[in-house]
PDB file of C-alpha atoms in Angstrom:
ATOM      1  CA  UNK A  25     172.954  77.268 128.472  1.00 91.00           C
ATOM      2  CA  UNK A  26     176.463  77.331 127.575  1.00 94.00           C
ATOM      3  CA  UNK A  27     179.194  75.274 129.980  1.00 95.00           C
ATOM      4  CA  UNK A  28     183.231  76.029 129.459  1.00 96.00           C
ATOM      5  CA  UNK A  29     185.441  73.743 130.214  1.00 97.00           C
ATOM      6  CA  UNK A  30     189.207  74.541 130.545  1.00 96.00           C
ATOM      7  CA  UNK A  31     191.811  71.690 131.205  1.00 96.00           C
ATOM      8  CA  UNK A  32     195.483  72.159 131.543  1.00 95.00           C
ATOM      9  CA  UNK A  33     198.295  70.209 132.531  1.00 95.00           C
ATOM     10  CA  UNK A  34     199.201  69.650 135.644  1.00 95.00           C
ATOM     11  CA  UNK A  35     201.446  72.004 137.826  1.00 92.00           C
ATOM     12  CA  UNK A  36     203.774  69.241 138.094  1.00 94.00           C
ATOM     13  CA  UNK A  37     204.059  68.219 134.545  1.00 95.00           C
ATOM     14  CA  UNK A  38     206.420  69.426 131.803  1.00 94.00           C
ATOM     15  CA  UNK A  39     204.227  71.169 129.193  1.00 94.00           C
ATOM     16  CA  UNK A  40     206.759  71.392 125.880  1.00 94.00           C
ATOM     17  CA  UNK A  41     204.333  73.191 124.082  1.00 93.00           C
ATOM     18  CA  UNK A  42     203.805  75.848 126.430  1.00 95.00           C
ATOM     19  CA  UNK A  43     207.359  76.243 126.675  1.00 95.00           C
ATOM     20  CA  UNK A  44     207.868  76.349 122.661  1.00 96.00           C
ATOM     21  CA  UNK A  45     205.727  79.423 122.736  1.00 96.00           C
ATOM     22  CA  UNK A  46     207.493  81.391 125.862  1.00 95.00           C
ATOM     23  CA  UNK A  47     210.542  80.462 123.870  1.00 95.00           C
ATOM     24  CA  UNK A  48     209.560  82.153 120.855  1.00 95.00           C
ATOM     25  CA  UNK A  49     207.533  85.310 122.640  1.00 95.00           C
ATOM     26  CA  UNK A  50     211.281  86.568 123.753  1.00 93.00           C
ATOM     27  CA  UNK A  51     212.821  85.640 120.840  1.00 94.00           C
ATOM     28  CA  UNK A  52     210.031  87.964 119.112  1.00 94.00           C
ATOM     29  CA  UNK A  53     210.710  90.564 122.009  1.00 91.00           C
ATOM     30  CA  UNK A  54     207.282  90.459 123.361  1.00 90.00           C
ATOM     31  CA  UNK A  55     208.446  91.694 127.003  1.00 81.00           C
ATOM     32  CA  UNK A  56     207.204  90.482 130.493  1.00 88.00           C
ATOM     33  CA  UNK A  57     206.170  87.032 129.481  1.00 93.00           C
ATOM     34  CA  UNK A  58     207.503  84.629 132.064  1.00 94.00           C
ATOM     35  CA  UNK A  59     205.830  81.643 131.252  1.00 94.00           C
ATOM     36  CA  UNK A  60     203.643  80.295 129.374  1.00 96.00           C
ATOM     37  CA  UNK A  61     200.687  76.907 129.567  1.00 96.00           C
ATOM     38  CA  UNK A  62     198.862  75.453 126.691  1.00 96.00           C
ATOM     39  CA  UNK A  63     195.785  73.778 127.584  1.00 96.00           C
ATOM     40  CA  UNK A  64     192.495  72.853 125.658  1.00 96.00           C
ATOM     41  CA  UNK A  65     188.747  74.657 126.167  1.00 96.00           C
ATOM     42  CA  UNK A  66     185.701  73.078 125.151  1.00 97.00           C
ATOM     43  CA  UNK A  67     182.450  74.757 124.692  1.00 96.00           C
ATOM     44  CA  UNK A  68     179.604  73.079 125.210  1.00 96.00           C
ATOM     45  CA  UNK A  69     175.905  73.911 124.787  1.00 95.00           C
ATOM     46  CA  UNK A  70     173.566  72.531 127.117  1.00 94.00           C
ATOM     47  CA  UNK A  71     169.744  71.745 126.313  1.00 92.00           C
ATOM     48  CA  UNK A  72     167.807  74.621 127.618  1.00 89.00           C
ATOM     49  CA  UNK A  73     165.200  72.725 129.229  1.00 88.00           C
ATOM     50  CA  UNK A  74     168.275  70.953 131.587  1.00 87.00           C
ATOM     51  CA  UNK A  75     168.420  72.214 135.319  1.00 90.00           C
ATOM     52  CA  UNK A  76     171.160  73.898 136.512  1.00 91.00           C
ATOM     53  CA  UNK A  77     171.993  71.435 138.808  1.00 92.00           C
ATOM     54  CA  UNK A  78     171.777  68.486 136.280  1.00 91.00           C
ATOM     55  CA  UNK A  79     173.693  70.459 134.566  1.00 93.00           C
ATOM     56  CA  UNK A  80     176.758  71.337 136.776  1.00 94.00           C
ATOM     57  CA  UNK A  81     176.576  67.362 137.714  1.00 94.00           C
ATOM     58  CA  UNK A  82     176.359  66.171 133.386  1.00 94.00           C
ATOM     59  CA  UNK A  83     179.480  68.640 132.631  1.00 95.00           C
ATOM     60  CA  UNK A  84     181.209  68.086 135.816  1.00 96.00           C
ATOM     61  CA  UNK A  85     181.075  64.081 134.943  1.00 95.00           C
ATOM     62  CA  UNK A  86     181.826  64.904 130.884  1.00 96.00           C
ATOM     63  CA  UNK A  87     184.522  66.964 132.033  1.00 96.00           C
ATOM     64  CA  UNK A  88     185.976  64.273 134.401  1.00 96.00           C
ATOM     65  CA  UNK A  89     185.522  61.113 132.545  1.00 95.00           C
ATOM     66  CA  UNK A  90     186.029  62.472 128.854  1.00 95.00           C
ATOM     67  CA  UNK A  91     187.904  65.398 128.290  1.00 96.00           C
ATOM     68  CA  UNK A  92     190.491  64.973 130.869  1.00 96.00           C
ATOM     69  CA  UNK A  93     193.349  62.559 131.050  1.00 96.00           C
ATOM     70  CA  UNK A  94     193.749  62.608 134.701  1.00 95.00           C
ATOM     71  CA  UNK A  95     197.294  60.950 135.022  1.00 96.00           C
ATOM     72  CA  UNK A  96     198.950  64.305 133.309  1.00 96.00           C
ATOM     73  CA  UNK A  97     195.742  67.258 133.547  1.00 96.00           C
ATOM     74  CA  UNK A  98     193.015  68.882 135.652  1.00 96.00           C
ATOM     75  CA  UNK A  99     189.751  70.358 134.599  1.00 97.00           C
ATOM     76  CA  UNK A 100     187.906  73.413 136.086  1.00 95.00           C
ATOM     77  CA  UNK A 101     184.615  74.463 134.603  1.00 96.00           C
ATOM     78  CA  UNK A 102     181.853  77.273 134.531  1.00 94.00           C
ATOM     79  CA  UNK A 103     178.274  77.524 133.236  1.00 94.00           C
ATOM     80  CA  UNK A 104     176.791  80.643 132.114  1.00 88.00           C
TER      81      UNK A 104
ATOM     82  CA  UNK B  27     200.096  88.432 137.296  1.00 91.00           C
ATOM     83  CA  UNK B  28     198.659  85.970 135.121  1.00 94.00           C
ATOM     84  CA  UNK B  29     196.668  85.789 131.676  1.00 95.00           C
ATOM     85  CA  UNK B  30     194.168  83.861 130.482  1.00 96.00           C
ATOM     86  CA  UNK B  31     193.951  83.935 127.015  1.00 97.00           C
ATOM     87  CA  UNK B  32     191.409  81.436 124.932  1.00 96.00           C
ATOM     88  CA  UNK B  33     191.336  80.729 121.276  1.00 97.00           C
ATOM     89  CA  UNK B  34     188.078  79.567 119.596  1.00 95.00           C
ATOM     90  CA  UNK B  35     187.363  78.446 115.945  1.00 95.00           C
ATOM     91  CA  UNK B  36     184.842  81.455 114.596  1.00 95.00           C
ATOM     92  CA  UNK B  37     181.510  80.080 114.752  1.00 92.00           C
ATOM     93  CA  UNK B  38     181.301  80.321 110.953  1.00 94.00           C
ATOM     94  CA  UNK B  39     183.963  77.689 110.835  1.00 95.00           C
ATOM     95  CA  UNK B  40     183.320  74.245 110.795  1.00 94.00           C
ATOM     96  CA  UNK B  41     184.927  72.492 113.906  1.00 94.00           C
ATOM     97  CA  UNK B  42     185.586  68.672 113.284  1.00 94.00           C
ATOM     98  CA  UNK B  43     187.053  68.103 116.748  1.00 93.00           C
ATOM     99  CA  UNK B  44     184.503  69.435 118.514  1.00 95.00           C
ATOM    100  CA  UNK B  45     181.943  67.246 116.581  1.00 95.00           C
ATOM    101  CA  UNK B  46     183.434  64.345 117.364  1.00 96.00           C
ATOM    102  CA  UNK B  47     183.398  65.010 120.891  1.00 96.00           C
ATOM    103  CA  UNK B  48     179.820  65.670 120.994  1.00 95.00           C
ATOM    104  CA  UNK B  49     179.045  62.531 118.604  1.00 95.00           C
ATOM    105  CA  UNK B  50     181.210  60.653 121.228  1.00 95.00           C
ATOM    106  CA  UNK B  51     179.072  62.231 124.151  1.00 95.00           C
ATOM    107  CA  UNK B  52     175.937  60.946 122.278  1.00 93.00           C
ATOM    108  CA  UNK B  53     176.897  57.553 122.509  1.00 94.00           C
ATOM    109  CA  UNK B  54     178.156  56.913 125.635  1.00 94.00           C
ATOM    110  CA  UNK B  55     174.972  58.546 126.601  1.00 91.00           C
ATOM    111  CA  UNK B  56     175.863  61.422 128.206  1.00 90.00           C
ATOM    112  CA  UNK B  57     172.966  63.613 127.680  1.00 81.00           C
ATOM    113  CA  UNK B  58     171.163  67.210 127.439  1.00 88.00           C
ATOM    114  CA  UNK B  59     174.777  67.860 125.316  1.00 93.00           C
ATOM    115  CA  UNK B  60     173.391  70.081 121.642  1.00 94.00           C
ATOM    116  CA  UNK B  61     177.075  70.890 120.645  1.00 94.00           C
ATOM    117  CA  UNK B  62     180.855  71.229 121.773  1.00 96.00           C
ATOM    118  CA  UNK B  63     183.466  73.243 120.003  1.00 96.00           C
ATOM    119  CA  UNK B  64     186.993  72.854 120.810  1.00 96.00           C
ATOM    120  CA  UNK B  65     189.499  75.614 121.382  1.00 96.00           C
ATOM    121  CA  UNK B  66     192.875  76.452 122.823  1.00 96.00           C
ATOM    122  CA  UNK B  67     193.357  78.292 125.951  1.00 96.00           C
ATOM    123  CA  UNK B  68     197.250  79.853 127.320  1.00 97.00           C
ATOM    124  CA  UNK B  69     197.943  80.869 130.972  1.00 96.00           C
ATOM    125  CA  UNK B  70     200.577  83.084 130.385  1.00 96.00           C
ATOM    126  CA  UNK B  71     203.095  84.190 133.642  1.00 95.00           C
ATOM    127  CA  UNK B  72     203.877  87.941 133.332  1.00 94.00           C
ATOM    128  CA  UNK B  73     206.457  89.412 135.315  1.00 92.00           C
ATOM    129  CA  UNK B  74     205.124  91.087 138.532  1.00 89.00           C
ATOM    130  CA  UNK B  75     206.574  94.454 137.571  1.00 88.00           C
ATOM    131  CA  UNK B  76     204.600  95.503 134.491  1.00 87.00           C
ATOM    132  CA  UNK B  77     201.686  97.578 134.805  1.00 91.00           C
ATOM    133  CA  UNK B  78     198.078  96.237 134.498  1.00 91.00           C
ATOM    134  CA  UNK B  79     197.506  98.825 131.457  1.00 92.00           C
ATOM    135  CA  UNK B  80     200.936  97.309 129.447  1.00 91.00           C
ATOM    136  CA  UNK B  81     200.212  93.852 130.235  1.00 93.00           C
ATOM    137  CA  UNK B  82     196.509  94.627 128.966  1.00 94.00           C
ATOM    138  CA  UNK B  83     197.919  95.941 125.741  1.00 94.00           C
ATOM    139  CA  UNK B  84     200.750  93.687 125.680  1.00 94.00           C
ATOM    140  CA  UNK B  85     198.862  90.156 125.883  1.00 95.00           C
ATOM    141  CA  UNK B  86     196.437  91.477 123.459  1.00 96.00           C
ATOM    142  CA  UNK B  87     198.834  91.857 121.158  1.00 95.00           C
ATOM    143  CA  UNK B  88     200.651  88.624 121.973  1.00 96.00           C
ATOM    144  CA  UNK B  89     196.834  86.967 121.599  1.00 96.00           C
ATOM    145  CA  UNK B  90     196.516  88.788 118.150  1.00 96.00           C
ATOM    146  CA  UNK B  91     199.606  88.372 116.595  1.00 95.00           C
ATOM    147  CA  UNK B  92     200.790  85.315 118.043  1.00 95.00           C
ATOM    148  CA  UNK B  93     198.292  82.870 119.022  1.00 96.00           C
ATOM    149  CA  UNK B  94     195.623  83.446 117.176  1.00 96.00           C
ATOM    150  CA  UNK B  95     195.356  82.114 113.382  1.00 96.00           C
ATOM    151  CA  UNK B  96     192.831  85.561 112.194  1.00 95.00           C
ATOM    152  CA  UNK B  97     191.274  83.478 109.469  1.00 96.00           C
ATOM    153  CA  UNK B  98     189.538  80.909 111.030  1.00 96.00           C
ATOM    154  CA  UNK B  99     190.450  81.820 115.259  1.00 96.00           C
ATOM    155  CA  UNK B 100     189.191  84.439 117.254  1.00 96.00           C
ATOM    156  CA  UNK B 101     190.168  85.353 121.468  1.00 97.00           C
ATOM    157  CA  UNK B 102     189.062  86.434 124.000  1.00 95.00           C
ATOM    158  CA  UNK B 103     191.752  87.133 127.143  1.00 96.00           C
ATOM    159  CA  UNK B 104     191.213  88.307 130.851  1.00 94.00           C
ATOM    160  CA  UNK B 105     194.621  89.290 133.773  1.00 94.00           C
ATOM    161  CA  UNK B 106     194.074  88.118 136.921  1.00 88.00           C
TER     162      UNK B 106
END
């Protein structure tokens, strides 16, 4: 079982990088780009003999306590 | 309209970062964790006016071109 985590910056918090790249999309003409976010994915694979519910609740927690920095990003997450 | 664009290391390339989060996992004892790899991902704004077939072709070539490093990245990309 595979789990993808996705976590971005906050809404409310300046992302420089993502701004660096809308920046340089018009300068490159690339039209209809408004703006643009940078965030970080992580793949992980799950042992197959974990329950999906165990599952949702391990990378839910990994997600939460690890990956994110919660004063400046959120998380979201699927399993497949 | 927005689009979600996410950059992986090939899986024939070696992913340091992604190792060290899953050694990390390990011991702090998260568990039922076999491997993480460690990519990018872009929510990009587009301007409400384009059409869903040019935005289609246009972030795919803005993922191709632009975001992606061919020799060791690939993408994937979906418009919501």
């Amino acid at each position: 079982m595979k789990a993808h985590v996705y976590v971005t910056p906050k809404k409310t918090v300046l992302d420089p990088q993502g701004q660096a790249i809308c920046n340089a999309l018009r300068k490159m003409r690339y039209a209809g780009v408004a703006d643009v976010r940078q965030g970080k994915c992580f793949e992980l694979t799950l042992d197959d003999n974990l329950p999906l519910a165990d599952a949702r609740t391990e990378v839910e927690r990994i997600a939460r306590e690890v990956l994110t920095n919660p004063v400046i990003e959120e998380f979201s997450f699927r399993l497949e």
